[in-house]
Amino acid sequence: MSCPHVSTLAPVAPRTPQGCEECLKTGSGWVHLRLCLTCGHVGCCDSSPNRHATKHVHKAGHPVVASFEPGERWAWCYADEEEVPVPAAVKPYLR
Ligand SMILES: [Zn+2]
Ligand SMILES: [Zn+2]
Ligand SMILES: [Zn+2]
């Protein structure tokens, strides 16, 4: 466990808990949802046509996302390319 990012996060509530922020605007669909633990952006996963979660990571420079799927509890750091523990402060925001 070497990720220096996850312990510095101050998680915020999901901005669009009903789905992917960009897909909701364009009327597109998604497969799974990911939550940015830096700013609360909700984006769609890499199996979705538009991959907004990964695009957000690179555009915004926010490295850590968590699964926003019901019952799933895992987080991933893109910068370190490793799974990281879900911070306790994030858990109330997950589904
Ligand atoms: Zn990291
Ligand atoms: Zn999307
Ligand atoms: Zn973000």
PDB file of N, CA and C and ligand atoms in Angstrom:
ATOM      1  N   MET A   1       0.854  -1.202   0.000  1.00  0.00           N
ATOM      2  CA  MET A   1       0.000   0.000   0.000  1.00  0.00           C
ATOM      3  C   MET A   1       0.885   1.246   0.000  1.00  0.00           C
ATOM      4  N   SER A   2       0.979   1.915  -1.114  1.00  0.00           N
ATOM      5  CA  SER A   2       1.897   3.049  -1.216  1.00  0.00           C
ATOM      6  C   SER A   2       1.200   4.343  -1.593  1.00  0.00           C
ATOM      7  N   CYS A   3      -0.110   4.299  -1.810  1.00  0.00           N
ATOM      8  CA  CYS A   3      -0.822   5.489  -2.297  1.00  0.00           C
ATOM      9  C   CYS A   3      -0.764   6.631  -1.283  1.00  0.00           C
ATOM     10  N   PRO A   4      -0.188   7.770  -1.661  1.00  0.00           N
ATOM     11  CA  PRO A   4      -0.151   8.915  -0.746  1.00  0.00           C
ATOM     12  C   PRO A   4      -1.395   9.790  -0.852  1.00  0.00           C
ATOM     13  N   HIS A   5      -2.299   9.494  -1.785  1.00  0.00           N
ATOM     14  CA  HIS A   5      -3.411  10.404  -2.071  1.00  0.00           C
ATOM     15  C   HIS A   5      -4.620  10.179  -1.176  1.00  0.00           C
ATOM     16  N   VAL A   6      -4.921   8.889  -0.927  1.00  0.00           N
ATOM     17  CA  VAL A   6      -6.225   8.588  -0.331  1.00  0.00           C
ATOM     18  C   VAL A   6      -6.351   9.186   1.070  1.00  0.00           C
ATOM     19  N   SER A   7      -5.236   9.262   1.802  1.00  0.00           N
ATOM     20  CA  SER A   7      -5.318   9.770   3.171  1.00  0.00           C
ATOM     21  C   SER A   7      -5.467  11.288   3.205  1.00  0.00           C
ATOM     22  N   THR A   8      -5.261  11.973   2.074  1.00  0.00           N
ATOM     23  CA  THR A   8      -5.385  13.429   2.049  1.00  0.00           C
ATOM     24  C   THR A   8      -6.764  13.881   1.587  1.00  0.00           C
ATOM     25  N   LEU A   9      -7.628  12.938   1.212  1.00  0.00           N
ATOM     26  CA  LEU A   9      -8.928  13.313   0.658  1.00  0.00           C
ATOM     27  C   LEU A   9      -9.868  13.816   1.732  1.00  0.00           C
ATOM     28  N   ALA A  10     -10.664  14.818   1.372  1.00  0.00           N
ATOM     29  CA  ALA A  10     -11.756  15.280   2.225  1.00  0.00           C
ATOM     30  C   ALA A  10     -13.041  15.093   1.426  1.00  0.00           C
ATOM     31  N   PRO A  11     -13.603  13.896   1.461  1.00  0.00           N
ATOM     32  CA  PRO A  11     -14.685  13.538   0.540  1.00  0.00           C
ATOM     33  C   PRO A  11     -15.907  14.454   0.655  1.00  0.00           C
ATOM     34  N   VAL A  12     -16.529  14.679  -0.493  1.00  0.00           N
ATOM     35  CA  VAL A  12     -17.745  15.484  -0.555  1.00  0.00           C
ATOM     36  C   VAL A  12     -18.873  14.644  -1.133  1.00  0.00           C
ATOM     37  N   ALA A  13     -20.098  15.114  -0.960  1.00  0.00           N
ATOM     38  CA  ALA A  13     -21.268  14.372  -1.425  1.00  0.00           C
ATOM     39  C   ALA A  13     -21.275  14.287  -2.943  1.00  0.00           C
ATOM     40  N   PRO A  14     -21.809  13.190  -3.497  1.00  0.00           N
ATOM     41  CA  PRO A  14     -21.927  13.065  -4.955  1.00  0.00           C
ATOM     42  C   PRO A  14     -22.721  14.236  -5.532  1.00  0.00           C
ATOM     43  N   ARG A  15     -22.225  14.807  -6.629  1.00  0.00           N
ATOM     44  CA  ARG A  15     -22.899  15.962  -7.243  1.00  0.00           C
ATOM     45  C   ARG A  15     -24.155  15.535  -7.983  1.00  0.00           C
ATOM     46  N   THR A  16     -24.108  14.357  -8.606  1.00  0.00           N
ATOM     47  CA  THR A  16     -25.280  13.859  -9.341  1.00  0.00           C
ATOM     48  C   THR A  16     -25.524  12.415  -8.923  1.00  0.00           C
ATOM     49  N   PRO A  17     -26.095  12.210  -7.723  1.00  0.00           N
ATOM     50  CA  PRO A  17     -26.275  10.832  -7.228  1.00  0.00           C
ATOM     51  C   PRO A  17     -27.163   9.984  -8.130  1.00  0.00           C
ATOM     52  N   GLN A  18     -27.905  10.601  -9.038  1.00  0.00           N
ATOM     53  CA  GLN A  18     -28.801   9.830  -9.902  1.00  0.00           C
ATOM     54  C   GLN A  18     -28.100   9.235 -11.108  1.00  0.00           C
ATOM     55  N   GLY A  19     -26.828   9.625 -11.370  1.00  0.00           N
ATOM     56  CA  GLY A  19     -26.142   9.019 -12.506  1.00  0.00           C
ATOM     57  C   GLY A  19     -24.945   9.832 -12.948  1.00  0.00           C
ATOM     58  N   CYS A  20     -24.372   9.431 -14.101  1.00  0.00           N
ATOM     59  CA  CYS A  20     -23.190  10.105 -14.639  1.00  0.00           C
ATOM     60  C   CYS A  20     -23.536  11.545 -15.024  1.00  0.00           C
ATOM     61  N   GLU A  21     -22.744  12.475 -14.514  1.00  0.00           N
ATOM     62  CA  GLU A  21     -23.050  13.890 -14.714  1.00  0.00           C
ATOM     63  C   GLU A  21     -23.139  14.260 -16.200  1.00  0.00           C
ATOM     64  N   GLU A  22     -22.141  13.856 -16.989  1.00  0.00           N
ATOM     65  CA  GLU A  22     -22.147  14.217 -18.405  1.00  0.00           C
ATOM     66  C   GLU A  22     -23.214  13.448 -19.191  1.00  0.00           C
ATOM     67  N   CYS A  23     -23.379  12.171 -18.869  1.00  0.00           N
ATOM     68  CA  CYS A  23     -24.376  11.380 -19.609  1.00  0.00           C
ATOM     69  C   CYS A  23     -25.794  11.875 -19.339  1.00  0.00           C
ATOM     70  N   LEU A  24     -26.037  12.360 -18.149  1.00  0.00           N
ATOM     71  CA  LEU A  24     -27.362  12.902 -17.854  1.00  0.00           C
ATOM     72  C   LEU A  24     -27.638  14.123 -18.728  1.00  0.00           C
ATOM     73  N   LYS A  25     -26.586  14.898 -19.002  1.00  0.00           N
ATOM     74  CA  LYS A  25     -26.757  16.106 -19.832  1.00  0.00           C
ATOM     75  C   LYS A  25     -27.002  15.746 -21.284  1.00  0.00           C
ATOM     76  N   THR A  26     -26.327  14.702 -21.764  1.00  0.00           N
ATOM     77  CA  THR A  26     -26.412  14.372 -23.184  1.00  0.00           C
ATOM     78  C   THR A  26     -27.456  13.308 -23.467  1.00  0.00           C
ATOM     79  N   GLY A  27     -28.026  12.719 -22.422  1.00  0.00           N
ATOM     80  CA  GLY A  27     -29.006  11.656 -22.629  1.00  0.00           C
ATOM     81  C   GLY A  27     -28.378  10.330 -22.995  1.00  0.00           C
ATOM     82  N   SER A  28     -27.088  10.175 -22.720  1.00  0.00           N
ATOM     83  CA  SER A  28     -26.387   8.933 -23.021  1.00  0.00           C
ATOM     84  C   SER A  28     -26.584   7.930 -21.875  1.00  0.00           C
ATOM     85  N   GLY A  29     -26.168   6.696 -22.110  1.00  0.00           N
ATOM     86  CA  GLY A  29     -26.314   5.658 -21.100  1.00  0.00           C
ATOM     87  C   GLY A  29     -24.977   5.249 -20.528  1.00  0.00           C
ATOM     88  N   TRP A  30     -25.022   4.461 -19.449  1.00  0.00           N
ATOM     89  CA  TRP A  30     -23.780   3.997 -18.838  1.00  0.00           C
ATOM     90  C   TRP A  30     -23.968   2.577 -18.326  1.00  0.00           C
ATOM     91  N   VAL A  31     -22.834   1.944 -17.979  1.00  0.00           N
ATOM     92  CA  VAL A  31     -22.870   0.577 -17.455  1.00  0.00           C
ATOM     93  C   VAL A  31     -22.740   0.604 -15.934  1.00  0.00           C
ATOM     94  N   HIS A  32     -21.622   1.163 -15.453  1.00  0.00           N
ATOM     95  CA  HIS A  32     -21.413   1.296 -14.023  1.00  0.00           C
ATOM     96  C   HIS A  32     -20.985   2.723 -13.702  1.00  0.00           C
ATOM     97  N   LEU A  33     -21.124   3.091 -12.423  1.00  0.00           N
ATOM     98  CA  LEU A  33     -20.791   4.458 -12.006  1.00  0.00           C
ATOM     99  C   LEU A  33     -19.604   4.470 -11.058  1.00  0.00           C
ATOM    100  N   ARG A  34     -18.806   5.536 -11.171  1.00  0.00           N
ATOM    101  CA  ARG A  34     -17.645   5.753 -10.307  1.00  0.00           C
ATOM    102  C   ARG A  34     -17.772   7.138  -9.683  1.00  0.00           C
ATOM    103  N   LEU A  35     -17.352   7.245  -8.422  1.00  0.00           N
ATOM    104  CA  LEU A  35     -17.433   8.518  -7.699  1.00  0.00           C
ATOM    105  C   LEU A  35     -16.029   9.070  -7.480  1.00  0.00           C
ATOM    106  N   CYS A  36     -15.796  10.311  -7.910  1.00  0.00           N
ATOM    107  CA  CYS A  36     -14.515  10.970  -7.656  1.00  0.00           C
ATOM    108  C   CYS A  36     -14.473  11.378  -6.186  1.00  0.00           C
ATOM    109  N   LEU A  37     -13.450  10.928  -5.483  1.00  0.00           N
ATOM    110  CA  LEU A  37     -13.390  11.195  -4.041  1.00  0.00           C
ATOM    111  C   LEU A  37     -12.782  12.564  -3.738  1.00  0.00           C
ATOM    112  N   THR A  38     -12.382  13.287  -4.763  1.00  0.00           N
ATOM    113  CA  THR A  38     -11.860  14.639  -4.548  1.00  0.00           C
ATOM    114  C   THR A  38     -12.976  15.678  -4.617  1.00  0.00           C
ATOM    115  N   CYS A  39     -13.866  15.551  -5.614  1.00  0.00           N
ATOM    116  CA  CYS A  39     -14.848  16.625  -5.847  1.00  0.00           C
ATOM    117  C   CYS A  39     -16.291  16.143  -5.897  1.00  0.00           C
ATOM    118  N   GLY A  40     -16.541  14.838  -5.822  1.00  0.00           N
ATOM    119  CA  GLY A  40     -17.918  14.351  -5.851  1.00  0.00           C
ATOM    120  C   GLY A  40     -18.477  14.156  -7.248  1.00  0.00           C
ATOM    121  N   HIS A  41     -17.633  14.255  -8.265  1.00  0.00           N
ATOM    122  CA  HIS A  41     -18.092  13.993  -9.633  1.00  0.00           C
ATOM    123  C   HIS A  41     -18.500  12.525  -9.770  1.00  0.00           C
ATOM    124  N   VAL A  42     -19.660  12.297 -10.372  1.00  0.00           N
ATOM    125  CA  VAL A  42     -20.087  10.933 -10.682  1.00  0.00           C
ATOM    126  C   VAL A  42     -19.926  10.734 -12.182  1.00  0.00           C
ATOM    127  N   GLY A  43     -19.165   9.707 -12.562  1.00  0.00           N
ATOM    128  CA  GLY A  43     -18.929   9.435 -13.982  1.00  0.00           C
ATOM    129  C   GLY A  43     -19.113   7.965 -14.290  1.00  0.00           C
ATOM    130  N   CYS A  44     -19.167   7.663 -15.593  1.00  0.00           N
ATOM    131  CA  CYS A  44     -19.395   6.284 -15.998  1.00  0.00           C
ATOM    132  C   CYS A  44     -18.061   5.548 -16.195  1.00  0.00           C
ATOM    133  N   CYS A  45     -18.103   4.231 -16.045  1.00  0.00           N
ATOM    134  CA  CYS A  45     -16.905   3.397 -16.022  1.00  0.00           C
ATOM    135  C   CYS A  45     -16.348   3.157 -17.422  1.00  0.00           C
ATOM    136  N   ASP A  46     -15.234   2.441 -17.488  1.00  0.00           N
ATOM    137  CA  ASP A  46     -14.577   2.190 -18.765  1.00  0.00           C
ATOM    138  C   ASP A  46     -15.312   1.179 -19.632  1.00  0.00           C
ATOM    139  N   SER A  47     -16.311   0.517 -19.098  1.00  0.00           N
ATOM    140  CA  SER A  47     -17.143  -0.361 -19.928  1.00  0.00           C
ATOM    141  C   SER A  47     -18.293   0.411 -20.563  1.00  0.00           C
ATOM    142  N   SER A  48     -18.459   1.660 -20.167  1.00  0.00           N
ATOM    143  CA  SER A  48     -19.524   2.502 -20.719  1.00  0.00           C
ATOM    144  C   SER A  48     -19.023   3.175 -21.994  1.00  0.00           C
ATOM    145  N   PRO A  49     -19.933   3.568 -22.890  1.00  0.00           N
ATOM    146  CA  PRO A  49     -19.500   4.143 -24.167  1.00  0.00           C
ATOM    147  C   PRO A  49     -18.653   5.405 -24.009  1.00  0.00           C
ATOM    148  N   ASN A  50     -18.902   6.199 -23.002  1.00  0.00           N
ATOM    149  CA  ASN A  50     -18.246   7.512 -22.924  1.00  0.00           C
ATOM    150  C   ASN A  50     -17.140   7.629 -21.881  1.00  0.00           C
ATOM    151  N   ARG A  51     -17.017   6.658 -20.978  1.00  0.00           N
ATOM    152  CA  ARG A  51     -15.899   6.594 -20.022  1.00  0.00           C
ATOM    153  C   ARG A  51     -15.633   7.921 -19.311  1.00  0.00           C
ATOM    154  N   HIS A  52     -16.685   8.524 -18.826  1.00  0.00           N
ATOM    155  CA  HIS A  52     -16.523   9.860 -18.243  1.00  0.00           C
ATOM    156  C   HIS A  52     -15.730   9.865 -16.945  1.00  0.00           C
ATOM    157  N   ALA A  53     -15.748   8.768 -16.181  1.00  0.00           N
ATOM    158  CA  ALA A  53     -14.977   8.750 -14.927  1.00  0.00           C
ATOM    159  C   ALA A  53     -13.487   8.878 -15.213  1.00  0.00           C
ATOM    160  N   THR A  54     -12.982   8.092 -16.158  1.00  0.00           N
ATOM    161  CA  THR A  54     -11.559   8.160 -16.503  1.00  0.00           C
ATOM    162  C   THR A  54     -11.220   9.507 -17.129  1.00  0.00           C
ATOM    163  N   LYS A  55     -12.101  10.012 -17.989  1.00  0.00           N
ATOM    164  CA  LYS A  55     -11.861  11.332 -18.591  1.00  0.00           C
ATOM    165  C   LYS A  55     -11.759  12.398 -17.508  1.00  0.00           C
ATOM    166  N   HIS A  56     -12.623  12.296 -16.507  1.00  0.00           N
ATOM    167  CA  HIS A  56     -12.605  13.282 -15.421  1.00  0.00           C
ATOM    168  C   HIS A  56     -11.292  13.208 -14.646  1.00  0.00           C
ATOM    169  N   VAL A  57     -10.828  12.003 -14.371  1.00  0.00           N
ATOM    170  CA  VAL A  57      -9.567  11.826 -13.635  1.00  0.00           C
ATOM    171  C   VAL A  57      -8.434  12.568 -14.340  1.00  0.00           C
ATOM    172  N   HIS A  58      -8.355  12.407 -15.662  1.00  0.00           N
ATOM    173  CA  HIS A  58      -7.243  13.007 -16.393  1.00  0.00           C
ATOM    174  C   HIS A  58      -7.427  14.513 -16.575  1.00  0.00           C
ATOM    175  N   LYS A  59      -8.661  14.931 -16.810  1.00  0.00           N
ATOM    176  CA  LYS A  59      -8.925  16.353 -17.038  1.00  0.00           C
ATOM    177  C   LYS A  59      -8.778  17.147 -15.743  1.00  0.00           C
ATOM    178  N   ALA A  60      -9.341  16.629 -14.667  1.00  0.00           N
ATOM    179  CA  ALA A  60      -9.358  17.376 -13.412  1.00  0.00           C
ATOM    180  C   ALA A  60      -8.119  17.104 -12.560  1.00  0.00           C
ATOM    181  N   GLY A  61      -7.413  16.013 -12.854  1.00  0.00           N
ATOM    182  CA  GLY A  61      -6.264  15.669 -12.031  1.00  0.00           C
ATOM    183  C   GLY A  61      -6.645  15.141 -10.665  1.00  0.00           C
ATOM    184  N   HIS A  62      -7.797  14.513 -10.579  1.00  0.00           N
ATOM    185  CA  HIS A  62      -8.267  13.919  -9.325  1.00  0.00           C
ATOM    186  C   HIS A  62      -8.023  12.413  -9.384  1.00  0.00           C
ATOM    187  N   PRO A  63      -7.086  11.881  -8.601  1.00  0.00           N
ATOM    188  CA  PRO A  63      -6.610  10.517  -8.870  1.00  0.00           C
ATOM    189  C   PRO A  63      -7.462   9.380  -8.316  1.00  0.00           C
ATOM    190  N   VAL A  64      -8.265   9.620  -7.286  1.00  0.00           N
ATOM    191  CA  VAL A  64      -8.896   8.486  -6.609  1.00  0.00           C
ATOM    192  C   VAL A  64     -10.406   8.466  -6.856  1.00  0.00           C
ATOM    193  N   VAL A  65     -10.902   7.320  -7.320  1.00  0.00           N
ATOM    194  CA  VAL A  65     -12.335   7.120  -7.497  1.00  0.00           C
ATOM    195  C   VAL A  65     -12.772   5.910  -6.676  1.00  0.00           C
ATOM    196  N   ALA A  66     -14.054   5.885  -6.338  1.00  0.00           N
ATOM    197  CA  ALA A  66     -14.635   4.718  -5.681  1.00  0.00           C
ATOM    198  C   ALA A  66     -15.781   4.210  -6.533  1.00  0.00           C
ATOM    199  N   SER A  67     -16.103   2.938  -6.374  1.00  0.00           N
ATOM    200  CA  SER A  67     -17.289   2.416  -7.051  1.00  0.00           C
ATOM    201  C   SER A  67     -18.519   3.091  -6.478  1.00  0.00           C
ATOM    202  N   PHE A  68     -19.451   3.471  -7.370  1.00  0.00           N
ATOM    203  CA  PHE A  68     -20.723   4.052  -6.933  1.00  0.00           C
ATOM    204  C   PHE A  68     -21.857   3.089  -7.279  1.00  0.00           C
ATOM    205  N   GLU A  69     -21.509   1.799  -7.297  1.00  0.00           N
ATOM    206  CA  GLU A  69     -22.510   0.769  -7.539  1.00  0.00           C
ATOM    207  C   GLU A  69     -23.076   0.274  -6.211  1.00  0.00           C
ATOM    208  N   PRO A  70     -24.365  -0.057  -6.182  1.00  0.00           N
ATOM    209  CA  PRO A  70     -24.968  -0.520  -4.926  1.00  0.00           C
ATOM    210  C   PRO A  70     -24.216  -1.705  -4.339  1.00  0.00           C
ATOM    211  N   GLY A  71     -23.820  -1.582  -3.081  1.00  0.00           N
ATOM    212  CA  GLY A  71     -23.183  -2.685  -2.374  1.00  0.00           C
ATOM    213  C   GLY A  71     -21.702  -2.835  -2.635  1.00  0.00           C
ATOM    214  N   GLU A  72     -21.165  -2.192  -3.646  1.00  0.00           N
ATOM    215  CA  GLU A  72     -19.729  -2.324  -3.937  1.00  0.00           C
ATOM    216  C   GLU A  72     -18.943  -1.359  -3.066  1.00  0.00           C
ATOM    217  N   ARG A  73     -17.843  -1.875  -2.483  1.00  0.00           N
ATOM    218  CA  ARG A  73     -17.009  -1.038  -1.620  1.00  0.00           C
ATOM    219  C   ARG A  73     -15.549  -1.220  -2.002  1.00  0.00           C
ATOM    220  N   TRP A  74     -15.119  -0.456  -2.986  1.00  0.00           N
ATOM    221  CA  TRP A  74     -13.706  -0.450  -3.333  1.00  0.00           C
ATOM    222  C   TRP A  74     -13.364   0.906  -3.930  1.00  0.00           C
ATOM    223  N   ALA A  75     -12.093   1.243  -3.846  1.00  0.00           N
ATOM    224  CA  ALA A  75     -11.608   2.494  -4.421  1.00  0.00           C
ATOM    225  C   ALA A  75     -10.329   2.210  -5.186  1.00  0.00           C
ATOM    226  N   TRP A  76     -10.029   3.093  -6.143  1.00  0.00           N
ATOM    227  CA  TRP A  76      -8.901   2.868  -7.043  1.00  0.00           C
ATOM    228  C   TRP A  76      -8.153   4.177  -7.242  1.00  0.00           C
ATOM    229  N   CYS A  77      -6.828   4.113  -7.114  1.00  0.00           N
ATOM    230  CA  CYS A  77      -6.007   5.291  -7.401  1.00  0.00           C
ATOM    231  C   CYS A  77      -5.412   5.147  -8.790  1.00  0.00           C
ATOM    232  N   TYR A  78      -5.763   6.048  -9.685  1.00  0.00           N
ATOM    233  CA  TYR A  78      -5.227   6.016 -11.047  1.00  0.00           C
ATOM    234  C   TYR A  78      -3.738   6.339 -11.062  1.00  0.00           C
ATOM    235  N   ALA A  79      -3.311   7.243 -10.185  1.00  0.00           N
ATOM    236  CA  ALA A  79      -1.908   7.663 -10.189  1.00  0.00           C
ATOM    237  C   ALA A  79      -0.998   6.501  -9.795  1.00  0.00           C
ATOM    238  N   ASP A  80      -1.410   5.741  -8.808  1.00  0.00           N
ATOM    239  CA  ASP A  80      -0.588   4.633  -8.328  1.00  0.00           C
ATOM    240  C   ASP A  80      -0.992   3.298  -8.946  1.00  0.00           C
ATOM    241  N   GLU A  81      -2.110   3.294  -9.660  1.00  0.00           N
ATOM    242  CA  GLU A  81      -2.630   2.075 -10.276  1.00  0.00           C
ATOM    243  C   GLU A  81      -2.744   0.959  -9.256  1.00  0.00           C
ATOM    244  N   GLU A  82      -3.424   1.277  -8.162  1.00  0.00           N
ATOM    245  CA  GLU A  82      -3.646   0.236  -7.168  1.00  0.00           C
ATOM    246  C   GLU A  82      -4.968   0.476  -6.451  1.00  0.00           C
ATOM    247  N   GLU A  83      -5.507  -0.630  -5.919  1.00  0.00           N
ATOM    248  CA  GLU A  83      -6.718  -0.519  -5.121  1.00  0.00           C
ATOM    249  C   GLU A  83      -6.346   0.077  -3.774  1.00  0.00           C
ATOM    250  N   VAL A  84      -7.187   0.976  -3.279  1.00  0.00           N
ATOM    251  CA  VAL A  84      -6.923   1.633  -2.003  1.00  0.00           C
ATOM    252  C   VAL A  84      -8.145   1.454  -1.108  1.00  0.00           C
ATOM    253  N   PRO A  85      -7.963   1.546   0.217  1.00  0.00           N
ATOM    254  CA  PRO A  85      -9.110   1.380   1.110  1.00  0.00           C
ATOM    255  C   PRO A  85     -10.113   2.524   0.942  1.00  0.00           C
ATOM    256  N   VAL A  86     -11.407   2.203   1.042  1.00  0.00           N
ATOM    257  CA  VAL A  86     -12.436   3.232   0.976  1.00  0.00           C
ATOM    258  C   VAL A  86     -12.407   4.013   2.288  1.00  0.00           C
ATOM    259  N   PRO A  87     -12.161   5.327   2.245  1.00  0.00           N
ATOM    260  CA  PRO A  87     -12.129   6.103   3.499  1.00  0.00           C
ATOM    261  C   PRO A  87     -13.473   6.032   4.216  1.00  0.00           C
ATOM    262  N   ALA A  88     -13.423   5.960   5.540  1.00  0.00           N
ATOM    263  CA  ALA A  88     -14.657   5.844   6.319  1.00  0.00           C
ATOM    264  C   ALA A  88     -15.604   7.003   6.038  1.00  0.00           C
ATOM    265  N   ALA A  89     -15.058   8.190   5.787  1.00  0.00           N
ATOM    266  CA  ALA A  89     -15.894   9.368   5.545  1.00  0.00           C
ATOM    267  C   ALA A  89     -16.671   9.275   4.236  1.00  0.00           C
ATOM    268  N   VAL A  90     -16.237   8.390   3.344  1.00  0.00           N
ATOM    269  CA  VAL A  90     -16.895   8.254   2.044  1.00  0.00           C
ATOM    270  C   VAL A  90     -18.086   7.305   2.122  1.00  0.00           C
ATOM    271  N   LYS A  91     -18.004   6.345   3.030  1.00  0.00           N
ATOM    272  CA  LYS A  91     -18.989   5.253   3.036  1.00  0.00           C
ATOM    273  C   LYS A  91     -20.442   5.725   3.118  1.00  0.00           C
ATOM    274  N   PRO A  92     -20.755   6.780   3.886  1.00  0.00           N
ATOM    275  CA  PRO A  92     -22.157   7.221   3.916  1.00  0.00           C
ATOM    276  C   PRO A  92     -22.670   7.696   2.564  1.00  0.00           C
ATOM    277  N   TYR A  93     -21.772   8.079   1.641  1.00  0.00           N
ATOM    278  CA  TYR A  93     -22.184   8.590   0.342  1.00  0.00           C
ATOM    279  C   TYR A  93     -22.388   7.484  -0.681  1.00  0.00           C
ATOM    280  N   LEU A  94     -21.891   6.280  -0.378  1.00  0.00           N
ATOM    281  CA  LEU A  94     -21.991   5.182  -1.342  1.00  0.00           C
ATOM    282  C   LEU A  94     -23.366   4.552  -1.265  1.00  0.00           C
ATOM    283  N   ARG A  95     -23.700   3.789  -2.309  1.00  0.00           N
ATOM    284  CA  ARG A  95     -25.048   3.238  -2.389  1.00  0.00           C
ATOM    285  C   ARG A  95     -25.110   1.801  -1.860  1.00  0.00           C
TER     286      ARG A  95
HETATM  287 ZN    ZN B   1      -2.533   7.357  -5.013  1.00  0.00          ZN
HETATM  288 ZN    ZN B   2     -20.906   9.217 -18.657  1.00  0.00          ZN
HETATM  289 ZN    ZN B   3     -13.106  15.110  -9.327  1.00  0.00          ZN
END
